[in-house]
Amino acid sequence: EIAPIAWSFLGQSHLTPYLSRFQHAVRLYSNGSSSGLATEASQSFIHIVTKNVGMTVLMLFATPSITARLRAVATAGVGTGVWEMGNKGAVGVRLGLADHALTPQEDFSASLLGESGSLLELTFVAAHLAAMETAVERRNEDWANIVRKLVFVDSATSTSSSSSSSSSSDSDSDTAPLLANSPPTNTNTTNGTTAGAAAAVSSSSKTPLHESGIYRKTSHLVVAGDLNYRSRSTPPSATDARTAFPSPDLDANTNADDFLILAPLLATDQLTQERTAHRTLHNLSEAAIRFAPTYKLSISSRRGPGQENDDDNTGDSSDYTSVPRYADHRWPSWCDRILYAAREGVKVSGYTSLSLLPTTDHRAVALTVEIPATPLLLEDDGDDGDVEGDPDVNIDEEWKAPFELDPQWRAKRAKALRYELIVGVLAYLTWTREGEALLLGMAVGCAGGWWVMSALLYG
């Protein structure tokens, strides 16, 4: 949840203060302002694209060596909340990378989703599924709707290399997306509008549109987010909280005994059970979990050092603690997950949780993965879809989407956007100080107007 619902649904500049904090954090990391940086981190990171649907957002950054190879960007989004609004849902970004940097003699091609070419395709999806322990089927339905309605759209367009070059020259600013100056690319998109280098459709183009879901044989795929699958299907008892909860600081990567403590919760992990039964996150893989559950950290453990004082005007700061602990009313669970398509040559070297932040009851996770630089070009073995040299692996079946695209996805998203605007305005007027002040001003103005009219008519 990137921001309060009012700002998330209204989008645009209302999200800037929240997004800019992540951009600032990336800039600090690039400048070496934190410890333990990898060698690659000494380079600057360029903001490629930001995409949000309601409260779910996906931001992509890359080093200059990667962005120089960038040829296409497509974005997509879908809401799965009430009335298909974006209080829950998913956003996706698909990149097309060439095997070399763009040269002045080349055109910047924005065609990505039609017939496979020579681009290395990378698809990233950020998702936020339904909450609560008992809502397993609802989470599976959310995933099905993401597969059906998260649709990338493309028409074959191209822009000049000079436009791309000017965009790259402006990329030193963290606040400007890489392709912001390359028509028709406005890659800083909000509220589910279809935009981006490959998602924008040229009105003058006569090339037929191509639609593609998140499953695509020629694309790598990474799905991440608050998937909300829990370790139990019922809330914990008071006894459970005292005797069965692990410590949030467990790390089985450094202490093998910690894994024995985590094992009972892992054995009943809902996501693992549903994936094994082929009911969700179909054909995706996950690295071994060897870190403590990422949810739900208590309110007191979300306060960082220096926040001991009474900062919420309760008059009581006795619940402050610098030691993280889990909330008593939720089973510690691995709600935050990263899954990937285990395509040929993909190697995972790290999967762990990150440091606790004082502003969230979740703990973020990170996946370090190596993906081959060559495109996923499938050999034509007739129509059988077999991988060359391995007849037991059928790519057509393995990467066929588990659900067909919804032909009405566009109309449904447009309808949901109207609902989001209405809810966003109402939330702004009733849940924000600015909105309440506006309502008060309107009330005072109406009362004053009535008094003036009464004085003129009956005075």
Short mmCIF file of C-alpha atoms in Angstrom, two decimals:
data_model
loop_
_atom_site.label_atom_id
_atom_site.label_comp_id
_atom_site.label_asym_id
_atom_site.label_seq_id
_atom_site.Cartn_x
_atom_site.Cartn_y
_atom_site.Cartn_z
CA GLU A 1 0.00 0.00 0.00
CA ILE A 2 1.99 2.93 -1.33
CA ALA A 3 -0.22 5.69 0.12
CA PRO A 4 -3.57 6.32 1.84
CA ILE A 5 -6.55 5.35 -0.29
CA ALA A 6 -7.53 8.94 -1.15
CA TRP A 7 -4.12 9.79 -2.63
CA SER A 8 -3.76 6.35 -4.24
CA PHE A 9 -7.07 6.54 -6.08
CA LEU A 10 -6.63 10.17 -7.12
CA GLY A 11 -3.07 9.39 -8.25
CA GLN A 12 -0.91 11.73 -10.32
CA SER A 13 0.85 14.39 -8.23
CA HIS A 14 -0.80 13.16 -5.03
CA LEU A 15 1.57 10.17 -5.08
CA THR A 16 4.72 12.19 -5.72
CA PRO A 17 5.69 12.67 -2.04
CA TYR A 18 5.46 8.91 -1.45
CA LEU A 19 7.24 7.80 -4.63
CA SER A 20 10.01 10.37 -4.23
CA ARG A 21 11.10 8.73 -0.97
CA PHE A 22 11.90 5.51 -2.79
CA GLN A 23 13.76 7.44 -5.48
CA HIS A 24 15.74 9.20 -2.76
CA ALA A 25 16.58 5.86 -1.14
CA VAL A 26 17.86 4.48 -4.44
CA ARG A 27 19.97 7.61 -4.94
CA LEU A 28 21.51 7.20 -1.49
CA TYR A 29 22.26 3.56 -2.25
CA SER A 30 23.86 4.52 -5.57
CA ASN A 31 26.04 7.07 -3.83
CA GLY A 32 27.28 4.49 -1.34
CA SER A 33 25.41 5.95 1.62
CA SER A 34 24.72 2.55 3.15
CA SER A 35 26.96 -0.31 4.16
CA GLY A 36 27.52 -3.61 2.44
CA LEU A 37 27.02 -2.41 -1.12
CA ALA A 38 27.73 -4.69 -4.04
CA THR A 39 30.23 -3.65 -6.70
CA GLU A 40 27.47 -2.82 -9.15
CA ALA A 41 25.93 -0.41 -6.65
CA SER A 42 28.78 2.03 -7.23
CA GLN A 43 27.05 2.88 -10.51
CA SER A 44 24.08 5.16 -10.67
CA PHE A 45 20.62 3.69 -11.01
CA ILE A 46 18.26 5.14 -13.57
CA HIS A 47 14.51 5.31 -13.01
CA ILE A 48 12.95 3.42 -15.92
CA VAL A 49 9.22 3.40 -15.14
CA THR A 50 6.65 3.75 -12.38
CA LYS A 51 3.24 2.16 -12.65
CA ASN A 52 0.43 1.99 -10.10
CA VAL A 53 -3.10 0.72 -9.84
CA GLY A 54 -4.68 2.23 -6.77
CA MET A 55 -2.57 1.33 -3.75
CA THR A 56 -0.20 -1.07 -5.54
CA VAL A 57 2.85 0.36 -7.28
CA LEU A 58 5.82 -1.00 -9.21
CA MET A 59 9.00 1.06 -9.69
CA LEU A 60 11.87 -0.17 -11.85
CA PHE A 61 15.45 1.10 -11.70
CA ALA A 62 18.45 -0.15 -13.65
CA THR A 63 22.12 0.62 -14.15
CA PRO A 64 23.21 2.59 -17.24
CA SER A 65 24.61 -0.56 -18.87
CA ILE A 66 21.12 -2.09 -18.80
CA THR A 67 19.17 1.01 -19.77
CA ALA A 68 21.41 1.50 -22.80
CA ARG A 69 20.07 -1.81 -24.10
CA LEU A 70 16.44 -0.93 -23.44
CA ARG A 71 14.27 -0.97 -26.54
CA ALA A 72 10.70 -1.31 -25.29
CA VAL A 73 8.55 -0.89 -22.19
CA ALA A 74 4.95 -2.05 -21.73
CA THR A 75 2.78 -1.57 -18.64
CA ALA A 76 -0.48 -3.10 -17.45
CA GLY A 77 -2.70 -3.05 -14.37
CA VAL A 78 -5.82 -4.56 -12.85
CA GLY A 79 -7.79 -4.10 -9.66
CA THR A 80 -9.14 -7.05 -7.70
CA GLY A 81 -10.70 -5.24 -4.76
CA VAL A 82 -14.31 -4.18 -4.25
CA TRP A 83 -15.88 -3.48 -7.65
CA GLU A 84 -12.48 -4.41 -9.12
CA MET A 85 -10.95 -1.25 -7.67
CA GLY A 86 -7.28 -0.94 -6.86
CA ASN A 87 -7.36 -1.30 -3.08
CA LYS A 88 -6.14 -4.77 -4.07
CA GLY A 89 -4.74 -5.80 -7.44
CA ALA A 90 -1.60 -5.99 -9.54
CA VAL A 91 0.59 -3.96 -11.87
CA GLY A 92 3.00 -5.25 -14.47
CA VAL A 93 5.92 -3.97 -16.51
CA ARG A 94 7.46 -5.80 -19.47
CA LEU A 95 10.88 -4.75 -20.77
CA GLY A 96 12.58 -5.55 -24.04
CA LEU A 97 16.38 -5.50 -24.01
CA ALA A 98 18.68 -5.75 -27.03
CA ASP A 99 22.09 -7.41 -26.86
CA HIS A 100 23.90 -4.09 -27.37
CA ALA A 101 23.57 -0.42 -26.55
CA LEU A 102 21.52 1.81 -28.80
CA THR A 103 23.56 3.45 -31.56
CA PRO A 104 22.79 6.68 -33.44
CA GLN A 105 22.05 4.63 -36.57
CA GLU A 106 19.30 2.60 -34.89
CA ASP A 107 15.66 3.45 -34.33
CA PHE A 108 14.17 3.03 -30.87
CA SER A 109 11.60 0.29 -31.47
CA ALA A 110 8.58 0.20 -29.21
CA SER A 111 7.24 -3.04 -30.65
CA LEU A 112 7.39 -5.76 -28.06
CA LEU A 113 4.26 -7.83 -27.78
CA GLY A 114 3.78 -9.12 -31.29
CA GLU A 115 5.83 -11.86 -32.85
CA SER A 116 8.99 -12.63 -30.86
CA GLY A 117 12.11 -10.98 -32.17
CA SER A 118 15.63 -10.61 -30.88
CA LEU A 119 14.78 -8.84 -27.61
CA LEU A 120 15.37 -10.29 -24.17
CA GLU A 121 11.96 -9.97 -22.51
CA LEU A 122 11.56 -9.46 -18.76
CA THR A 123 8.13 -9.28 -17.12
CA PHE A 124 7.73 -7.99 -13.56
CA VAL A 125 4.43 -8.14 -11.66
CA ALA A 126 3.70 -6.58 -8.26
CA ALA A 127 0.54 -7.94 -6.60
CA HIS A 128 -1.51 -7.35 -3.47
CA LEU A 129 -4.07 -10.10 -2.81
CA ALA A 130 -6.97 -10.44 -0.38
CA ALA A 131 -6.23 -10.45 3.35
CA MET A 132 -7.30 -12.59 6.36
CA GLU A 133 -6.45 -16.18 7.26
CA THR A 134 -9.67 -17.70 5.96
CA ALA A 135 -9.63 -15.99 2.53
CA VAL A 136 -7.57 -18.62 0.69
CA GLU A 137 -10.12 -19.11 -2.10
CA ARG A 138 -10.47 -15.36 -2.51
CA ARG A 139 -6.71 -15.04 -2.95
CA ASN A 140 -6.81 -17.78 -5.58
CA GLU A 141 -9.61 -15.89 -7.34
CA ASP A 142 -7.55 -12.70 -7.22
CA TRP A 143 -4.69 -14.52 -8.93
CA ALA A 144 -7.05 -15.90 -11.59
CA ASN A 145 -8.35 -12.39 -12.27
CA ILE A 146 -4.79 -11.06 -12.54
CA VAL A 147 -4.00 -13.69 -15.17
CA ARG A 148 -7.23 -12.89 -17.05
CA LYS A 149 -7.14 -9.10 -16.88
CA LEU A 150 -3.53 -7.95 -16.50
CA VAL A 151 -3.06 -7.35 -20.21
CA PHE A 152 -0.15 -5.71 -22.03
CA VAL A 153 -1.17 -3.88 -25.21
CA ASP A 154 1.12 -3.00 -28.11
CA SER A 155 1.01 -1.65 -31.62
CA ALA A 156 4.21 -1.58 -33.66
CA THR A 157 5.57 1.95 -33.24
CA SER A 158 8.99 3.44 -33.36
CA THR A 159 10.64 6.65 -32.30
CA SER A 160 13.81 8.24 -33.45
CA SER A 161 17.10 7.52 -31.80
CA SER A 162 17.48 11.20 -31.06
CA SER A 163 14.39 11.08 -28.85
CA SER A 164 15.77 8.11 -26.99
CA SER A 165 19.13 9.77 -26.60
CA SER A 166 17.63 12.93 -25.19
CA SER A 167 15.64 10.82 -22.75
CA SER A 168 18.76 9.07 -21.60
CA SER A 169 20.57 12.33 -21.13
CA ASP A 170 17.89 13.46 -18.70
CA SER A 171 18.06 10.26 -16.72
CA ASP A 172 20.44 11.66 -14.15
CA SER A 173 17.37 12.95 -12.37
CA ASP A 174 15.78 10.29 -10.18
CA THR A 175 12.41 11.94 -10.58
CA ALA A 176 12.25 11.57 -14.35
CA PRO A 177 11.48 8.19 -15.90
CA LEU A 178 14.02 7.03 -18.46
CA LEU A 179 11.61 7.21 -21.41
CA ALA A 180 9.63 10.26 -20.33
CA ASN A 181 10.72 12.33 -23.33
CA SER A 182 10.37 9.63 -25.96
CA PRO A 183 7.01 9.86 -27.69
CA PRO A 184 4.64 8.18 -27.22
CA THR A 185 6.14 7.23 -23.87
CA ASN A 186 4.85 8.58 -20.60
CA THR A 187 6.11 5.82 -18.40
CA ASN A 188 5.17 7.43 -15.10
CA THR A 189 1.62 6.10 -15.14
CA THR A 190 -1.07 6.08 -12.50
CA ASN A 191 -4.49 4.65 -11.77
CA GLY A 192 -4.36 1.90 -14.36
CA THR A 193 -4.20 4.07 -17.47
CA THR A 194 -2.45 2.28 -20.29
CA ALA A 195 0.80 4.09 -21.02
CA GLY A 196 4.46 3.46 -21.57
CA ALA A 197 6.70 2.96 -24.53
CA ALA A 198 5.00 -0.17 -25.71
CA ALA A 199 1.64 0.27 -24.02
CA ALA A 200 0.86 3.59 -25.68
CA VAL A 201 -0.93 3.11 -28.98
CA SER A 202 -0.27 5.56 -31.79
CA SER A 203 -3.51 6.88 -33.24
CA SER A 204 -1.91 7.07 -36.66
CA SER A 205 -0.58 3.52 -36.59
CA LYS A 206 -2.32 1.02 -38.85
CA THR A 207 -0.54 -1.95 -37.32
CA PRO A 208 -2.96 -4.38 -35.60
CA LEU A 209 -2.89 -4.36 -31.83
CA HIS A 210 -1.34 -7.23 -29.92
CA GLU A 211 -2.54 -8.29 -26.49
CA SER A 212 -0.54 -10.44 -24.15
CA GLY A 213 -1.01 -11.61 -20.58
CA ILE A 214 1.68 -12.21 -17.97
CA TYR A 215 2.38 -15.73 -19.26
CA ARG A 216 4.47 -15.52 -22.42
CA LYS A 217 6.82 -18.18 -23.76
CA THR A 218 9.46 -15.67 -24.80
CA SER A 219 9.53 -13.74 -21.52
CA HIS A 220 11.06 -14.29 -18.12
CA LEU A 221 8.59 -13.64 -15.31
CA VAL A 222 8.94 -12.43 -11.71
CA VAL A 223 5.90 -12.03 -9.43
CA ALA A 224 6.33 -10.26 -6.10
CA GLY A 225 4.27 -8.56 -3.45
CA ASP A 226 2.02 -8.94 -0.45
CA LEU A 227 0.37 -12.16 -1.59
CA ASN A 228 -1.22 -12.49 1.86
CA TYR A 229 -1.15 -16.30 2.07
CA ARG A 230 -0.88 -17.25 5.73
CA SER A 231 0.68 -20.03 7.77
CA ARG A 232 -2.63 -20.98 9.40
CA SER A 233 -6.30 -20.80 8.37
CA THR A 234 -7.62 -19.63 11.76
CA PRO A 235 -6.47 -16.85 14.10
CA PRO A 236 -4.11 -17.80 16.95
CA SER A 237 -5.14 -18.24 20.55
CA ALA A 238 -3.51 -16.45 23.44
CA THR A 239 -1.62 -19.64 24.24
CA ASP A 240 -0.35 -19.87 20.65
CA ALA A 241 1.03 -16.35 20.87
CA ARG A 242 2.99 -17.25 24.01
CA THR A 243 4.28 -20.67 23.01
CA ALA A 244 4.21 -21.15 19.22
CA PHE A 245 5.41 -17.84 17.80
CA PRO A 246 9.02 -17.69 16.57
CA SER A 247 11.28 -14.70 16.97
CA PRO A 248 11.27 -12.24 14.05
CA ASP A 249 15.08 -12.29 14.19
CA LEU A 250 15.48 -15.96 13.25
CA ASP A 251 17.80 -16.58 10.32
CA ALA A 252 18.19 -20.17 9.15
CA ASN A 253 20.88 -19.12 6.69
CA THR A 254 23.27 -18.49 9.56
CA ASN A 255 21.82 -20.82 12.20
CA ALA A 256 20.58 -24.25 11.17
CA ASP A 257 18.70 -24.69 14.46
CA ASP A 258 16.46 -21.75 13.56
CA PHE A 259 15.03 -23.72 10.64
CA LEU A 260 13.66 -26.33 13.07
CA ILE A 261 11.70 -23.56 14.78
CA LEU A 262 10.30 -22.31 11.46
CA ALA A 263 9.47 -25.77 10.10
CA PRO A 264 6.00 -26.16 11.74
CA LEU A 265 4.79 -22.91 10.20
CA LEU A 266 6.33 -23.68 6.81
CA ALA A 267 4.60 -27.06 6.81
CA THR A 268 1.18 -25.39 6.83
CA ASP A 269 2.03 -22.44 4.58
CA GLN A 270 -1.06 -21.75 2.47
CA LEU A 271 0.82 -20.59 -0.62
CA THR A 272 2.91 -23.74 -0.77
CA GLN A 273 -0.20 -25.89 -0.37
CA GLU A 274 -2.17 -24.01 -3.04
CA ARG A 275 0.74 -24.02 -5.50
CA THR A 276 1.22 -27.77 -5.00
CA ALA A 277 -2.48 -28.25 -5.78
CA HIS A 278 -2.09 -26.07 -8.91
CA ARG A 279 -4.64 -23.53 -7.72
CA THR A 280 -2.46 -20.40 -7.75
CA LEU A 281 0.84 -18.94 -9.03
CA HIS A 282 0.87 -21.66 -11.68
CA ASN A 283 4.23 -22.92 -13.02
CA LEU A 284 6.21 -20.46 -10.90
CA SER A 285 9.05 -21.39 -8.55
CA GLU A 286 10.22 -20.05 -5.21
CA ALA A 287 13.60 -20.31 -3.57
CA ALA A 288 13.80 -22.04 -0.19
CA ILE A 289 12.53 -19.87 2.67
CA ARG A 290 15.11 -19.64 5.43
CA PHE A 291 14.06 -16.40 7.06
CA ALA A 292 11.48 -15.57 9.74
CA PRO A 293 7.85 -14.77 8.82
CA THR A 294 7.45 -11.27 7.43
CA TYR A 295 4.02 -10.46 8.95
CA LYS A 296 2.51 -9.23 11.25
CA LEU A 297 4.93 -7.15 13.31
CA SER A 298 3.40 -5.38 16.30
CA ILE A 299 2.84 -1.64 16.45
CA SER A 300 5.46 -1.21 19.15
CA SER A 301 8.10 -3.07 17.13
CA ARG A 302 7.46 -0.74 14.21
CA ARG A 303 8.78 2.18 16.25
CA GLY A 304 12.42 2.79 15.69
CA PRO A 305 15.08 4.17 18.03
CA GLY A 306 14.37 7.75 19.00
CA GLN A 307 10.58 7.25 18.83
CA GLU A 308 10.21 6.32 22.48
CA ASN A 309 8.33 9.50 23.26
CA ASP A 310 4.60 9.75 23.12
CA ASP A 311 4.22 10.58 19.41
CA ASP A 312 0.58 9.56 19.08
CA ASN A 313 -0.77 11.71 21.95
CA THR A 314 -1.92 8.68 23.92
CA GLY A 315 -0.09 9.80 27.03
CA ASP A 316 1.53 6.38 27.31
CA SER A 317 4.84 5.33 25.83
CA SER A 318 5.16 2.15 27.88
CA ASP A 319 4.51 -0.12 24.88
CA TYR A 320 7.70 0.99 23.16
CA THR A 321 10.31 -1.68 22.56
CA SER A 322 13.34 -1.84 20.32
CA VAL A 323 12.98 -5.63 20.07
CA PRO A 324 10.64 -6.66 17.21
CA ARG A 325 7.81 -9.02 18.02
CA TYR A 326 4.76 -10.38 16.25
CA ALA A 327 1.23 -9.13 16.88
CA ASP A 328 -0.72 -11.54 19.09
CA HIS A 329 -3.86 -11.68 16.92
CA ARG A 330 -2.26 -12.91 13.67
CA TRP A 331 -0.21 -16.02 13.00
CA PRO A 332 3.31 -15.09 11.89
CA SER A 333 3.22 -15.70 8.14
CA TRP A 334 5.26 -15.29 4.99
CA CYS A 335 2.82 -12.89 3.33
CA ASP A 336 5.55 -11.18 1.32
CA ARG A 337 6.92 -13.42 -1.41
CA ILE A 338 8.85 -13.37 -4.68
CA LEU A 339 8.30 -16.11 -7.25
CA TYR A 340 9.86 -16.53 -10.66
CA ALA A 341 9.69 -18.58 -13.84
CA ALA A 342 12.48 -21.14 -13.65
CA ARG A 343 13.46 -20.80 -17.28
CA GLU A 344 16.67 -22.22 -18.69
CA GLY A 345 19.77 -20.59 -17.21
CA VAL A 346 17.97 -18.75 -14.38
CA LYS A 347 20.00 -18.99 -11.15
CA VAL A 348 18.97 -17.76 -7.71
CA SER A 349 21.77 -16.71 -5.37
CA GLY A 350 19.82 -15.10 -2.56
CA TYR A 351 16.34 -14.95 -1.01
CA THR A 352 15.98 -13.17 2.31
CA SER A 353 14.09 -10.60 4.34
CA LEU A 354 15.32 -7.06 4.84
CA SER A 355 15.69 -4.83 7.86
CA LEU A 356 12.58 -3.88 9.76
CA LEU A 357 11.18 -0.43 8.98
CA PRO A 358 9.28 1.58 11.61
CA THR A 359 6.42 2.50 9.25
CA THR A 360 5.06 -0.92 8.31
CA ASP A 361 3.88 -4.14 9.93
CA HIS A 362 5.50 -6.15 7.11
CA ARG A 363 9.11 -7.01 6.52
CA ALA A 364 10.26 -6.60 2.93
CA VAL A 365 11.92 -9.47 1.07
CA ALA A 366 14.57 -9.48 -1.66
CA LEU A 367 15.48 -11.97 -4.37
CA THR A 368 18.85 -12.01 -6.10
CA VAL A 369 18.62 -13.81 -9.41
CA GLU A 370 20.81 -14.17 -12.48
CA ILE A 371 19.08 -14.26 -15.86
CA PRO A 372 20.89 -15.11 -19.12
CA ALA A 373 21.43 -12.13 -21.40
CA THR A 374 20.21 -13.99 -24.48
CA PRO A 375 16.56 -13.90 -25.62
CA LEU A 376 14.26 -16.86 -25.05
CA LEU A 377 13.97 -17.81 -28.71
CA LEU A 378 12.23 -21.14 -29.10
CA GLU A 379 13.34 -23.53 -31.79
CA ASP A 380 10.68 -24.59 -34.28
CA ASP A 381 10.29 -28.34 -33.79
CA GLY A 382 7.07 -28.42 -35.73
CA ASP A 383 3.98 -27.82 -33.62
CA ASP A 384 4.84 -30.00 -30.63
CA GLY A 385 6.33 -27.18 -28.52
CA ASP A 386 9.14 -29.37 -27.17
CA VAL A 387 12.35 -27.81 -25.95
CA GLU A 388 15.19 -28.75 -28.27
CA GLY A 389 17.16 -31.62 -26.74
CA ASP A 390 14.55 -32.28 -24.02
CA PRO A 391 11.37 -33.84 -25.45
CA ASP A 392 9.95 -34.33 -21.94
CA VAL A 393 9.59 -30.56 -21.45
CA ASN A 394 6.76 -29.05 -23.45
CA ILE A 395 7.02 -25.25 -23.45
CA ASP A 396 3.57 -24.74 -25.01
CA GLU A 397 1.91 -26.60 -22.14
CA GLU A 398 4.15 -25.34 -19.33
CA TRP A 399 3.82 -21.66 -20.23
CA LYS A 400 0.28 -21.71 -21.47
CA ALA A 401 -1.74 -19.33 -19.28
CA PRO A 402 -3.89 -21.23 -16.79
CA PHE A 403 -6.80 -18.90 -17.62
CA GLU A 404 -7.83 -17.23 -20.88
CA LEU A 405 -7.69 -13.45 -21.21
CA ASP A 406 -10.99 -11.75 -20.40
CA PRO A 407 -12.22 -10.12 -23.66
CA GLN A 408 -13.98 -7.45 -21.55
CA TRP A 409 -10.90 -6.55 -19.51
CA ARG A 410 -10.62 -3.05 -20.94
CA ALA A 411 -14.23 -2.07 -20.27
CA LYS A 412 -14.11 -3.52 -16.76
CA ARG A 413 -10.94 -1.59 -15.93
CA ALA A 414 -12.47 1.64 -17.26
CA LYS A 415 -15.54 1.10 -15.07
CA ALA A 416 -13.36 0.43 -12.04
CA LEU A 417 -11.42 3.64 -12.69
CA ARG A 418 -14.66 5.62 -12.42
CA TYR A 419 -15.40 3.99 -9.09
CA GLU A 420 -11.88 4.76 -7.91
CA LEU A 421 -12.31 8.43 -8.77
CA ILE A 422 -15.56 8.64 -6.81
CA VAL A 423 -14.14 6.81 -3.80
CA GLY A 424 -10.93 8.84 -3.99
CA VAL A 425 -12.82 12.15 -3.91
CA LEU A 426 -15.06 10.99 -1.04
CA ALA A 427 -12.05 9.72 0.91
CA TYR A 428 -10.24 13.00 0.28
CA LEU A 429 -13.17 15.04 1.59
CA THR A 430 -13.77 12.93 4.70
CA TRP A 431 -10.42 11.34 5.65
CA THR A 432 -7.90 14.12 5.00
CA ARG A 433 -7.34 17.43 6.72
CA GLU A 434 -7.31 19.22 3.38
CA GLY A 435 -10.65 17.71 2.41
CA GLU A 436 -12.22 18.43 5.78
CA ALA A 437 -11.07 22.05 5.53
CA LEU A 438 -12.58 22.25 2.06
CA LEU A 439 -15.90 20.85 3.31
CA LEU A 440 -15.88 23.30 6.21
CA GLY A 441 -15.18 26.18 3.84
CA MET A 442 -18.02 25.09 1.59
CA ALA A 443 -20.38 24.81 4.56
CA VAL A 444 -19.41 28.26 5.82
CA GLY A 445 -19.78 29.68 2.32
CA CYS A 446 -23.24 28.14 1.88
CA ALA A 447 -24.35 29.40 5.29
CA GLY A 448 -23.02 32.86 4.52
CA GLY A 449 -24.69 32.87 1.13
CA TRP A 450 -28.01 31.84 2.66
CA TRP A 451 -27.73 34.61 5.25
CA VAL A 452 -27.00 37.24 2.59
CA MET A 453 -29.88 36.07 0.37
CA SER A 454 -32.24 36.06 3.36
CA ALA A 455 -31.20 39.59 4.28
CA LEU A 456 -31.77 40.81 0.74
CA LEU A 457 -35.11 39.11 0.29
CA TYR A 458 -36.65 39.61 3.72
CA GLY A 459 -34.58 42.40 5.27
#
